[in-house]
Amino acid sequence: MVMKPRDIEAFFAALQAERPAPQTELEYTSVFELLVAVLLSAQATDRSVNQATRRLFAVANTPQAILALGQQGLEAHIRTIGLYRSKARHLLQTCQRLLQQHGGQVPRDRAALQALPGVGRKTANVVLNVAFGEPTMAVDTHIFRVANRTGLAPGKTPLQVEQALLRRVPERYARDAHHWLILHGRYTCTARTPHCGRCVVRSWCEHAQAATQPKASSAARGAPLRP
């Protein structure tokens, strides 16, 4: 089932009440640092990225400084992150392109962001939302799971879920919606065992409603009664 519009309003009101000012858990102090952190976060936890970027940003937090490290120097700072070699290569290429084409600044344009090596649609959406306040939906595994499990915005692909969310999320919640959904999926609506008992949106969730329905008795299911 797909969540009804009136339930969507209540759903996001509850998430807002739980976390009035949601924020990304990636650590950064500039738009460039945010771009680096999000690029490095693919298939890695925010915690592991933060541990690496604390070391990296202490010595290099501009495109010029990261380029000066070179491949091996950069790898030494991020080797604790999965796929660090390819991420280091993409980051160096991105720094070079930022300097050559954008004056060293992170562009506020989706096409320009996605043209940067290692930057896909999800990364661009995070940067546009977090750095520039645009109401984008960066659909990661958490958002994909929550959107489908609750009936909020079902879809078979991340793009389908993203497009459904953009249509269905009320405008007043759109800017923070992706943070609420990520954090809800990370800490409450977890993959293997969702914590429905302490979920603030369980009243409007298809999965929670199904999970709490009493199981039919054998007689109710039509099973023959024993003599």
Short mmCIF file of N, CA and C in Angstrom, two decimals, residues 97-221:
data_model
loop_
_atom_site.label_atom_id
_atom_site.label_comp_id
_atom_site.label_asym_id
_atom_site.label_seq_id
_atom_site.Cartn_x
_atom_site.Cartn_y
_atom_site.Cartn_z
N ARG A 97 39.87 19.47 -11.57
CA ARG A 97 38.79 20.06 -12.37
C ARG A 97 38.19 21.28 -11.69
N LEU A 98 38.08 21.25 -10.36
CA LEU A 98 37.58 22.42 -9.64
C LEU A 98 38.47 23.63 -9.89
N LEU A 99 39.78 23.42 -9.89
CA LEU A 99 40.71 24.52 -10.11
C LEU A 99 40.67 25.00 -11.56
N GLN A 100 40.58 24.07 -12.50
CA GLN A 100 40.62 24.43 -13.91
C GLN A 100 39.32 25.05 -14.42
N GLN A 101 38.19 24.55 -13.91
CA GLN A 101 36.91 24.95 -14.48
C GLN A 101 36.03 25.80 -13.56
N HIS A 102 36.32 25.81 -12.25
CA HIS A 102 35.42 26.48 -11.32
C HIS A 102 36.13 27.40 -10.33
N GLY A 103 37.34 27.77 -10.66
CA GLY A 103 38.07 28.69 -9.79
C GLY A 103 38.31 28.15 -8.40
N GLY A 104 38.33 26.83 -8.26
CA GLY A 104 38.57 26.21 -6.97
C GLY A 104 37.35 26.12 -6.09
N GLN A 105 36.20 26.57 -6.61
CA GLN A 105 34.97 26.55 -5.83
C GLN A 105 34.07 25.39 -6.24
N VAL A 106 33.28 24.91 -5.29
CA VAL A 106 32.32 23.83 -5.58
C VAL A 106 31.12 24.45 -6.26
N PRO A 107 30.77 23.98 -7.46
CA PRO A 107 29.63 24.57 -8.18
C PRO A 107 28.30 24.25 -7.54
N ARG A 108 27.33 25.15 -7.76
CA ARG A 108 26.00 24.94 -7.22
C ARG A 108 25.06 24.41 -8.30
N ASP A 109 25.57 23.75 -9.25
CA ASP A 109 24.82 23.27 -10.40
C ASP A 109 24.91 21.75 -10.45
N ARG A 110 23.76 21.09 -10.58
CA ARG A 110 23.76 19.63 -10.57
C ARG A 110 24.63 19.04 -11.68
N ALA A 111 24.47 19.53 -12.89
CA ALA A 111 25.23 18.98 -14.02
C ALA A 111 26.73 19.15 -13.79
N ALA A 112 27.13 20.31 -13.29
CA ALA A 112 28.55 20.56 -13.05
C ALA A 112 29.07 19.66 -11.92
N LEU A 113 28.26 19.46 -10.90
CA LEU A 113 28.67 18.57 -9.81
C LEU A 113 28.83 17.14 -10.29
N GLN A 114 27.85 16.65 -11.05
CA GLN A 114 27.90 15.26 -11.50
C GLN A 114 28.97 15.04 -12.57
N ALA A 115 29.51 16.12 -13.13
CA ALA A 115 30.61 15.99 -14.09
C ALA A 115 31.94 15.79 -13.37
N LEU A 116 31.97 16.01 -12.06
CA LEU A 116 33.21 15.82 -11.30
C LEU A 116 33.46 14.33 -11.09
N PRO A 117 34.70 13.88 -11.27
CA PRO A 117 35.02 12.45 -11.08
C PRO A 117 34.64 11.96 -9.69
N GLY A 118 33.94 10.83 -9.63
CA GLY A 118 33.55 10.24 -8.37
C GLY A 118 32.30 10.83 -7.76
N VAL A 119 31.68 11.79 -8.44
CA VAL A 119 30.47 12.43 -7.92
C VAL A 119 29.27 11.97 -8.74
N GLY A 120 28.40 11.18 -8.12
CA GLY A 120 27.18 10.73 -8.77
C GLY A 120 25.99 11.55 -8.34
N ARG A 121 24.82 11.09 -8.69
CA ARG A 121 23.59 11.83 -8.40
C ARG A 121 23.37 11.97 -6.88
N LYS A 122 23.62 10.90 -6.14
CA LYS A 122 23.40 10.95 -4.69
C LYS A 122 24.33 11.97 -4.05
N THR A 123 25.61 11.94 -4.41
CA THR A 123 26.56 12.90 -3.85
C THR A 123 26.17 14.33 -4.20
N ALA A 124 25.78 14.54 -5.45
CA ALA A 124 25.35 15.89 -5.86
C ALA A 124 24.13 16.34 -5.05
N ASN A 125 23.20 15.43 -4.81
CA ASN A 125 22.01 15.77 -4.03
C ASN A 125 22.37 16.17 -2.61
N VAL A 126 23.31 15.46 -1.99
CA VAL A 126 23.73 15.80 -0.63
C VAL A 126 24.33 17.20 -0.60
N VAL A 127 25.23 17.48 -1.52
CA VAL A 127 25.89 18.79 -1.54
C VAL A 127 24.88 19.90 -1.80
N LEU A 128 23.98 19.70 -2.75
CA LEU A 128 22.97 20.71 -3.04
C LEU A 128 22.07 20.96 -1.85
N ASN A 129 21.74 19.91 -1.10
CA ASN A 129 20.86 20.06 0.05
C ASN A 129 21.58 20.66 1.25
N VAL A 130 22.69 20.04 1.64
CA VAL A 130 23.36 20.43 2.87
C VAL A 130 24.08 21.78 2.73
N ALA A 131 24.78 21.97 1.62
CA ALA A 131 25.56 23.20 1.46
C ALA A 131 24.74 24.37 0.95
N PHE A 132 23.75 24.07 0.07
CA PHE A 132 23.05 25.16 -0.58
C PHE A 132 21.55 25.23 -0.26
N GLY A 133 21.08 24.31 0.60
CA GLY A 133 19.71 24.39 1.07
C GLY A 133 18.64 24.02 0.07
N GLU A 134 19.00 23.28 -0.97
CA GLU A 134 18.00 22.90 -1.97
C GLU A 134 17.24 21.64 -1.51
N PRO A 135 15.96 21.55 -1.82
CA PRO A 135 15.13 20.43 -1.33
C PRO A 135 15.31 19.15 -2.14
N THR A 136 16.53 18.64 -2.16
CA THR A 136 16.83 17.42 -2.91
C THR A 136 16.66 16.20 -2.03
N MET A 137 16.63 15.03 -2.65
CA MET A 137 16.49 13.76 -1.95
C MET A 137 17.66 12.85 -2.34
N ALA A 138 18.60 12.71 -1.43
CA ALA A 138 19.76 11.85 -1.69
C ALA A 138 19.42 10.44 -1.21
N VAL A 139 18.97 9.60 -2.11
CA VAL A 139 18.45 8.29 -1.74
C VAL A 139 19.59 7.29 -1.56
N ASP A 140 19.90 6.99 -0.31
CA ASP A 140 20.86 5.95 0.00
C ASP A 140 20.10 4.69 0.43
N THR A 141 20.80 3.71 0.97
CA THR A 141 20.13 2.47 1.35
C THR A 141 19.09 2.69 2.46
N HIS A 142 19.37 3.64 3.36
CA HIS A 142 18.44 3.92 4.45
C HIS A 142 17.13 4.51 3.93
N ILE A 143 17.25 5.52 3.09
CA ILE A 143 16.04 6.17 2.55
C ILE A 143 15.28 5.20 1.66
N PHE A 144 15.99 4.43 0.86
CA PHE A 144 15.34 3.45 -0.01
C PHE A 144 14.53 2.47 0.82
N ARG A 145 15.11 2.00 1.92
CA ARG A 145 14.42 1.04 2.78
C ARG A 145 13.21 1.67 3.46
N VAL A 146 13.37 2.84 4.05
CA VAL A 146 12.28 3.49 4.77
C VAL A 146 11.14 3.84 3.81
N ALA A 147 11.47 4.37 2.65
CA ALA A 147 10.43 4.77 1.68
C ALA A 147 9.60 3.57 1.24
N ASN A 148 10.25 2.43 1.03
CA ASN A 148 9.53 1.23 0.60
C ASN A 148 8.83 0.54 1.76
N ARG A 149 9.51 0.41 2.88
CA ARG A 149 8.95 -0.34 4.01
C ARG A 149 7.71 0.35 4.57
N THR A 150 7.73 1.66 4.67
CA THR A 150 6.60 2.39 5.25
C THR A 150 5.46 2.59 4.27
N GLY A 151 5.75 2.50 2.96
CA GLY A 151 4.75 2.84 1.96
C GLY A 151 4.76 4.32 1.61
N LEU A 152 5.74 5.06 2.14
CA LEU A 152 5.83 6.49 1.88
C LEU A 152 6.04 6.79 0.40
N ALA A 153 6.99 6.12 -0.23
CA ALA A 153 7.30 6.38 -1.64
C ALA A 153 7.92 5.11 -2.23
N PRO A 154 7.11 4.09 -2.49
CA PRO A 154 7.66 2.84 -3.01
C PRO A 154 8.30 3.02 -4.39
N GLY A 155 9.35 2.25 -4.62
CA GLY A 155 10.03 2.29 -5.91
C GLY A 155 11.02 1.16 -6.00
N LYS A 156 11.32 0.72 -7.23
CA LYS A 156 12.24 -0.39 -7.42
C LYS A 156 13.69 0.06 -7.55
N THR A 157 13.91 1.33 -7.82
CA THR A 157 15.26 1.86 -7.95
C THR A 157 15.39 3.12 -7.12
N PRO A 158 16.63 3.52 -6.76
CA PRO A 158 16.80 4.78 -6.03
C PRO A 158 16.21 5.98 -6.77
N LEU A 159 16.33 6.01 -8.09
CA LEU A 159 15.79 7.14 -8.84
C LEU A 159 14.26 7.17 -8.75
N GLN A 160 13.63 6.01 -8.83
CA GLN A 160 12.17 5.97 -8.70
C GLN A 160 11.73 6.46 -7.33
N VAL A 161 12.45 6.05 -6.29
CA VAL A 161 12.12 6.50 -4.94
C VAL A 161 12.35 8.00 -4.81
N GLU A 162 13.45 8.49 -5.34
CA GLU A 162 13.74 9.92 -5.30
C GLU A 162 12.63 10.73 -5.96
N GLN A 163 12.23 10.32 -7.16
CA GLN A 163 11.18 11.04 -7.89
C GLN A 163 9.85 10.98 -7.14
N ALA A 164 9.55 9.84 -6.52
CA ALA A 164 8.31 9.71 -5.75
C ALA A 164 8.34 10.61 -4.53
N LEU A 165 9.48 10.68 -3.85
CA LEU A 165 9.60 11.55 -2.69
C LEU A 165 9.44 13.02 -3.06
N LEU A 166 10.03 13.41 -4.17
CA LEU A 166 9.92 14.81 -4.61
C LEU A 166 8.46 15.18 -4.89
N ARG A 167 7.68 14.20 -5.34
CA ARG A 167 6.26 14.45 -5.59
C ARG A 167 5.44 14.45 -4.31
N ARG A 168 5.80 13.61 -3.35
CA ARG A 168 4.91 13.30 -2.23
C ARG A 168 5.22 14.05 -0.94
N VAL A 169 6.46 14.47 -0.75
CA VAL A 169 6.80 15.15 0.50
C VAL A 169 6.25 16.57 0.48
N PRO A 170 5.48 16.98 1.49
CA PRO A 170 4.97 18.36 1.54
C PRO A 170 6.11 19.38 1.49
N GLU A 171 5.87 20.48 0.82
CA GLU A 171 6.92 21.47 0.57
C GLU A 171 7.60 21.94 1.86
N ARG A 172 6.85 22.13 2.93
CA ARG A 172 7.43 22.67 4.15
C ARG A 172 8.40 21.70 4.81
N TYR A 173 8.34 20.44 4.43
CA TYR A 173 9.26 19.46 5.01
C TYR A 173 10.38 19.08 4.04
N ALA A 174 10.34 19.59 2.82
CA ALA A 174 11.20 19.08 1.75
C ALA A 174 12.69 19.28 2.03
N ARG A 175 13.06 20.41 2.61
CA ARG A 175 14.49 20.67 2.79
C ARG A 175 15.13 19.69 3.76
N ASP A 176 14.42 19.32 4.83
CA ASP A 176 15.00 18.45 5.86
C ASP A 176 14.60 16.98 5.71
N ALA A 177 13.73 16.69 4.75
CA ALA A 177 13.17 15.33 4.66
C ALA A 177 14.25 14.27 4.49
N HIS A 178 15.24 14.54 3.68
CA HIS A 178 16.25 13.50 3.43
C HIS A 178 17.05 13.20 4.69
N HIS A 179 17.30 14.21 5.54
CA HIS A 179 17.98 13.96 6.81
C HIS A 179 17.10 13.14 7.74
N TRP A 180 15.84 13.50 7.85
CA TRP A 180 14.94 12.75 8.74
C TRP A 180 14.88 11.28 8.35
N LEU A 181 14.77 11.04 7.04
CA LEU A 181 14.63 9.66 6.58
C LEU A 181 15.92 8.86 6.76
N ILE A 182 17.06 9.48 6.50
CA ILE A 182 18.34 8.79 6.70
C ILE A 182 18.53 8.43 8.17
N LEU A 183 18.32 9.41 9.05
CA LEU A 183 18.53 9.17 10.47
C LEU A 183 17.52 8.17 11.03
N HIS A 184 16.30 8.23 10.52
CA HIS A 184 15.29 7.27 10.95
C HIS A 184 15.69 5.86 10.52
N GLY A 185 16.17 5.72 9.30
CA GLY A 185 16.62 4.41 8.82
C GLY A 185 17.86 3.93 9.52
N ARG A 186 18.73 4.84 9.90
CA ARG A 186 19.99 4.46 10.54
C ARG A 186 19.79 3.99 11.97
N TYR A 187 18.86 4.62 12.70
CA TYR A 187 18.76 4.35 14.12
C TYR A 187 17.46 3.68 14.57
N THR A 188 16.41 3.76 13.77
CA THR A 188 15.14 3.17 14.18
C THR A 188 14.65 2.11 13.19
N CYS A 189 14.49 2.49 11.94
CA CYS A 189 13.98 1.57 10.93
C CYS A 189 15.15 0.82 10.30
N THR A 190 15.86 0.07 11.13
CA THR A 190 17.08 -0.60 10.70
C THR A 190 16.76 -1.78 9.79
N ALA A 191 17.78 -2.24 9.08
CA ALA A 191 17.55 -3.21 8.00
C ALA A 191 17.00 -4.55 8.51
N ARG A 192 17.68 -5.15 9.44
CA ARG A 192 17.30 -6.50 9.84
C ARG A 192 16.17 -6.53 10.86
N THR A 193 16.27 -5.68 11.87
CA THR A 193 15.26 -5.69 12.93
C THR A 193 14.83 -4.27 13.24
N PRO A 194 13.83 -3.76 12.55
CA PRO A 194 13.37 -2.39 12.83
C PRO A 194 12.80 -2.29 14.24
N HIS A 195 13.05 -1.16 14.88
CA HIS A 195 12.62 -0.95 16.27
C HIS A 195 11.24 -0.30 16.28
N CYS A 196 10.25 -1.07 15.87
CA CYS A 196 8.90 -0.54 15.73
C CYS A 196 8.31 -0.08 17.07
N GLY A 197 8.73 -0.71 18.16
CA GLY A 197 8.18 -0.37 19.46
C GLY A 197 8.48 1.05 19.90
N ARG A 198 9.59 1.61 19.43
CA ARG A 198 9.94 2.98 19.81
C ARG A 198 9.92 3.93 18.61
N CYS A 199 9.24 3.52 17.56
CA CYS A 199 9.18 4.32 16.33
C CYS A 199 8.09 5.38 16.44
N VAL A 200 8.43 6.63 16.17
CA VAL A 200 7.46 7.73 16.31
C VAL A 200 6.49 7.79 15.13
N VAL A 201 6.76 7.06 14.06
CA VAL A 201 5.86 7.10 12.90
C VAL A 201 5.18 5.76 12.65
N ARG A 202 5.18 4.90 13.65
CA ARG A 202 4.61 3.57 13.45
C ARG A 202 3.12 3.61 13.13
N SER A 203 2.42 4.64 13.56
CA SER A 203 0.98 4.72 13.32
C SER A 203 0.66 4.86 11.84
N TRP A 204 1.63 5.33 11.04
CA TRP A 204 1.37 5.55 9.61
C TRP A 204 2.22 4.64 8.73
N CYS A 205 2.87 3.66 9.33
CA CYS A 205 3.80 2.78 8.61
C CYS A 205 3.13 1.47 8.24
N GLU A 206 3.17 1.12 6.99
CA GLU A 206 2.57 -0.13 6.52
C GLU A 206 3.20 -1.34 7.19
N HIS A 207 4.52 -1.35 7.32
CA HIS A 207 5.22 -2.49 7.92
C HIS A 207 4.86 -2.64 9.39
N ALA A 208 4.86 -1.53 10.13
CA ALA A 208 4.56 -1.60 11.56
C ALA A 208 3.13 -2.07 11.79
N GLN A 209 2.21 -1.60 10.96
CA GLN A 209 0.82 -2.01 11.11
C GLN A 209 0.66 -3.51 10.86
N ALA A 210 1.34 -4.01 9.84
CA ALA A 210 1.26 -5.44 9.53
C ALA A 210 1.90 -6.27 10.63
N ALA A 211 3.01 -5.75 11.19
CA ALA A 211 3.72 -6.50 12.21
C ALA A 211 2.94 -6.61 13.51
N THR A 212 2.08 -5.62 13.77
CA THR A 212 1.34 -5.62 15.04
C THR A 212 -0.05 -6.22 14.92
N GLN A 213 -0.44 -6.63 13.71
CA GLN A 213 -1.74 -7.28 13.54
C GLN A 213 -1.71 -8.65 14.21
N PRO A 214 -2.71 -8.99 15.02
CA PRO A 214 -2.72 -10.32 15.64
C PRO A 214 -2.86 -11.40 14.58
N LYS A 215 -2.13 -12.48 14.77
CA LYS A 215 -2.19 -13.58 13.82
C LYS A 215 -3.54 -14.30 13.95
N ALA A 216 -4.06 -14.66 12.80
CA ALA A 216 -5.35 -15.34 12.80
C ALA A 216 -5.22 -16.72 13.43
N SER A 217 -6.26 -17.14 14.13
CA SER A 217 -6.26 -18.48 14.72
C SER A 217 -6.46 -19.52 13.63
N SER A 218 -6.23 -20.75 13.98
CA SER A 218 -6.44 -21.83 13.01
C SER A 218 -7.87 -21.85 12.52
N ALA A 219 -8.82 -21.61 13.42
CA ALA A 219 -10.22 -21.63 13.02
C ALA A 219 -10.52 -20.50 12.07
N ALA A 220 -9.95 -19.32 12.37
CA ALA A 220 -10.21 -18.16 11.52
C ALA A 220 -9.62 -18.36 10.14
N ARG A 221 -8.51 -19.11 10.07
CA ARG A 221 -7.89 -19.34 8.76
C ARG A 221 -8.58 -20.46 8.00
#
